[in-house]
């Protein structure tokens, strides 16, 4: 039997154990030899034992049925037990138990058994009443448990919008395990009789409990506090759930407590109807999707269209002689819902006051922001909106140089003075890492020393990066606020919307961290720690400050923005994105400018389908985000495991681990790989709590240099053309496989099959290769894996674009517009004139953004001095697409005359001032 450490998610472990039990129990019925029967008996007994610690946390099949099956097995009724196990396993796979009761007795008839559940039409599924489970936490005996369950079952009414089943666990620890294990749980009823400790002593349970570090002092707690503490603890791991606290404590006593996710307190243990109605209402509040509903209702209304939108209601298509196929392909609803109406139950994205406003409020709750805004033009637009709303011309902004191009254009539009921050390079794989905190602090301290801290406005970082590097958001914000207490943070979470729905990932999201920081800054403990540190660092040098883990002053302002491409990681149509705000000064200072910036960039004809999909996407994650993200991580982990432990694949490929992508001094946990072929999974929680950077395991970078193909060729000629596998990003010798919440185990299995086939073909090819062919292959491999062009840092802005030489900020907008006049620019061939000029120590300055794709961020920005390293890198680049570069003309640079004229004008202006 597989060990627990082989699994990342409990759901998969459970599913696999049931499948193994099904296989073994079917075999035992057919087996005739005593030796084999005995072996199967012990396998089945082990599997029953293993499942017995998992099953108490799930409503189906339920412990009573499970114990019954186990007893049948012990009594030798193999046919009965095999029958029941087959039914359970099938119902778990198809989800049939969510729609009807599953009889497990052999003589029972199950009419729907032959209806393949998986073949149910989407309409039939949509009509089914959604199912969930309610966790009851109370230390009761079997009889009392039956009594509670039957009382809850009696409350069901025909008109209920949902169907639920109850799971009863005895203790706080069991409840925590249950909510981390069982994704079906949507509500928790905490009754006064709950105990503290779980009686289940088991490796898997420990693994899950260890995630809750904050429960350290729990042993000393009075029993009356177990309930409130449980509600608080669940708020940390599954904040989307609802809890109902049944208590005997006085109202006054309860009123002053932090009750975490508790929605309501009940004083009467037996008021089951009230409880039932509240549970349904709680889930309904998440299940609402106001804009989607409004759009569906709108599409059913008869309307006449007398404005410029022929596609509305599909009329231009249904009456067409030539484009009927479009109507047939999309179906009628998409056109019925196509509208620009802001009345008739709909709303305006630009001035929302109805269902769009409500949808945004629900999204704000789901993602833990104070305000959330939808965007129908991607995160590219969101980034520009936030930058324009907060940055005034002349403000200094610290920007991760490798960030998405929308930020660089945002800087131009806002007229910011930009300080580019360098990420650590991963030369071996031709990709950049992330910006070390030391580099950020260094720049802030330098700006402080130059007396410019008051002009520093914003720090802009990408979390996580395209390649999956994730910052220690809490540490970055705490330490930066210690130097500049009102710094605004913009975290580009284009790739990280899903992170909110995994307890491990959530701790590194901007919104969760902002909320925690707000709370922490107000605590006495923080004040004490801050005061103590202030004494310690009174006369500290900058070098000492760089080495100190700085603490923000208690009066620091928490000002955090996150932009997310919902469409990249969650359910949303393309371009559906969100801006999340958690800024203490938003209402007082930013609201108006934010509104203007939003108006600047938002279309007056936003696509309602996108908005509706954002609304539904939010609804989905509030109800099943935990489950989907857990499955996604499991799929990615199994992919990492399969590739790293397959002997043939190891010959040509390597999955990059945290150890490969994060330098050792940034991995305080010391963990190099989240999966070890010997030891199984590392508990990622530890790394995610401590390390400067962690790797988002759902993004799997595969080094392909060993195949002799570069990343681009591997992507286009091998994966895409031969196997129809699409991927997004490559580097010189890597390709990136991104999993998402729709990734299934079978898609992972297909990918592994393909990789194995590629490896086999390579083996065959090399087997038959001539000496020359072998030599050529080895050379290509060596070239890709040993000779790599070092990645250049940001050089500097030319002096003409810098206010002084004290600090590196540059006026990117001035450089950008200087190039609008053709006579200020010249073109130089990379390997000719340009190289020559650099060899002659001439200073050359880029007039354009030069953005090779991949990696997709500028290697040069307007006003940047071209260094020898940059030229070497560009010459070594073997990508087809370099935005801003004209292969026929060369690189666009500023003329010496233009730069001199500018410098002269600046000198005159400075003298005049
Ligand atoms: C880090 C980052 N930010 C922003 C964007 C732009 O997002 P969108 O495609 O939603 O406009 C991207 C796109 O790839 C990105 O990688």
CSV table of C-alpha atoms and ligand atoms in Angstrom, one decimal, residues 377-383 400 402-407 461-466 492-495 563-568 574-578 699 728 853 855-856, ligand 1:
chain,number,residue,atom,x,y,z
A,377,UNK,CA,-9.6,44.0,-20.4
A,378,UNK,CA,-7.2,41.9,-18.5
A,379,UNK,CA,-4.7,42.6,-15.8
A,380,UNK,CA,-2.8,44.7,-18.4
A,381,UNK,CA,-5.5,47.3,-17.9
A,382,UNK,CA,-5.8,46.7,-14.1
A,383,UNK,CA,-2.1,47.5,-13.7
A,400,UNK,CA,10.6,44.8,-10.6
A,402,UNK,CA,11.2,41.7,-15.0
A,403,UNK,CA,7.5,42.6,-14.5
A,404,UNK,CA,4.9,42.4,-17.2
A,405,UNK,CA,5.1,45.1,-19.9
A,406,UNK,CA,1.9,46.7,-18.8
A,407,UNK,CA,3.7,48.1,-15.8
A,461,UNK,CA,6.3,43.3,-7.6
A,462,UNK,CA,5.0,40.3,-9.4
A,463,UNK,CA,3.7,37.6,-7.1
A,464,UNK,CA,3.9,34.9,-8.2
A,465,UNK,CA,6.3,35.2,-11.2
A,466,UNK,CA,5.5,33.5,-14.5
A,492,UNK,CA,0.8,41.8,-9.6
A,493,UNK,CA,-1.0,38.6,-8.8
A,494,UNK,CA,-2.0,37.9,-12.5
A,495,UNK,CA,-1.0,34.2,-11.9
A,563,UNK,CA,-4.3,42.8,-9.6
A,564,UNK,CA,-5.4,39.3,-10.8
A,565,UNK,CA,-6.1,37.7,-14.1
A,566,UNK,CA,-9.1,35.7,-12.9
A,567,UNK,CA,-9.2,34.3,-16.4
A,568,UNK,CA,-5.7,32.8,-16.0
A,574,UNK,CA,-10.6,35.6,-21.4
A,575,UNK,CA,-9.7,39.1,-20.1
A,576,UNK,CA,-11.8,38.8,-16.9
A,577,UNK,CA,-9.6,40.4,-14.2
A,578,UNK,CA,-10.0,42.0,-10.8
A,699,UNK,CA,3.9,25.5,-12.4
A,728,UNK,CA,2.8,29.0,-22.7
A,853,UNK,CA,9.3,36.9,-26.2
A,855,UNK,CA,10.8,36.0,-21.6
A,856,UNK,CA,8.3,38.8,-22.3
B,1,LIG,C1,2.7,39.0,-14.4
B,1,LIG,C2,1.7,39.4,-15.4
B,1,LIG,N1,1.0,40.5,-15.2
B,1,LIG,C3,0.0,40.9,-16.0
B,1,LIG,C4,-0.3,40.2,-17.2
B,1,LIG,C5,-1.3,40.7,-18.1
B,1,LIG,O1,-2.5,40.0,-17.8
B,1,LIG,P1,-3.7,39.9,-18.9
B,1,LIG,O2,-3.4,38.9,-19.9
B,1,LIG,O3,-4.9,39.5,-18.0
B,1,LIG,O4,-3.9,41.3,-19.4
B,1,LIG,C6,0.5,39.0,-17.5
B,1,LIG,C7,0.2,38.3,-18.7
B,1,LIG,O5,0.8,37.3,-19.0
B,1,LIG,C8,1.5,38.6,-16.6
B,1,LIG,O6,2.2,37.5,-16.8
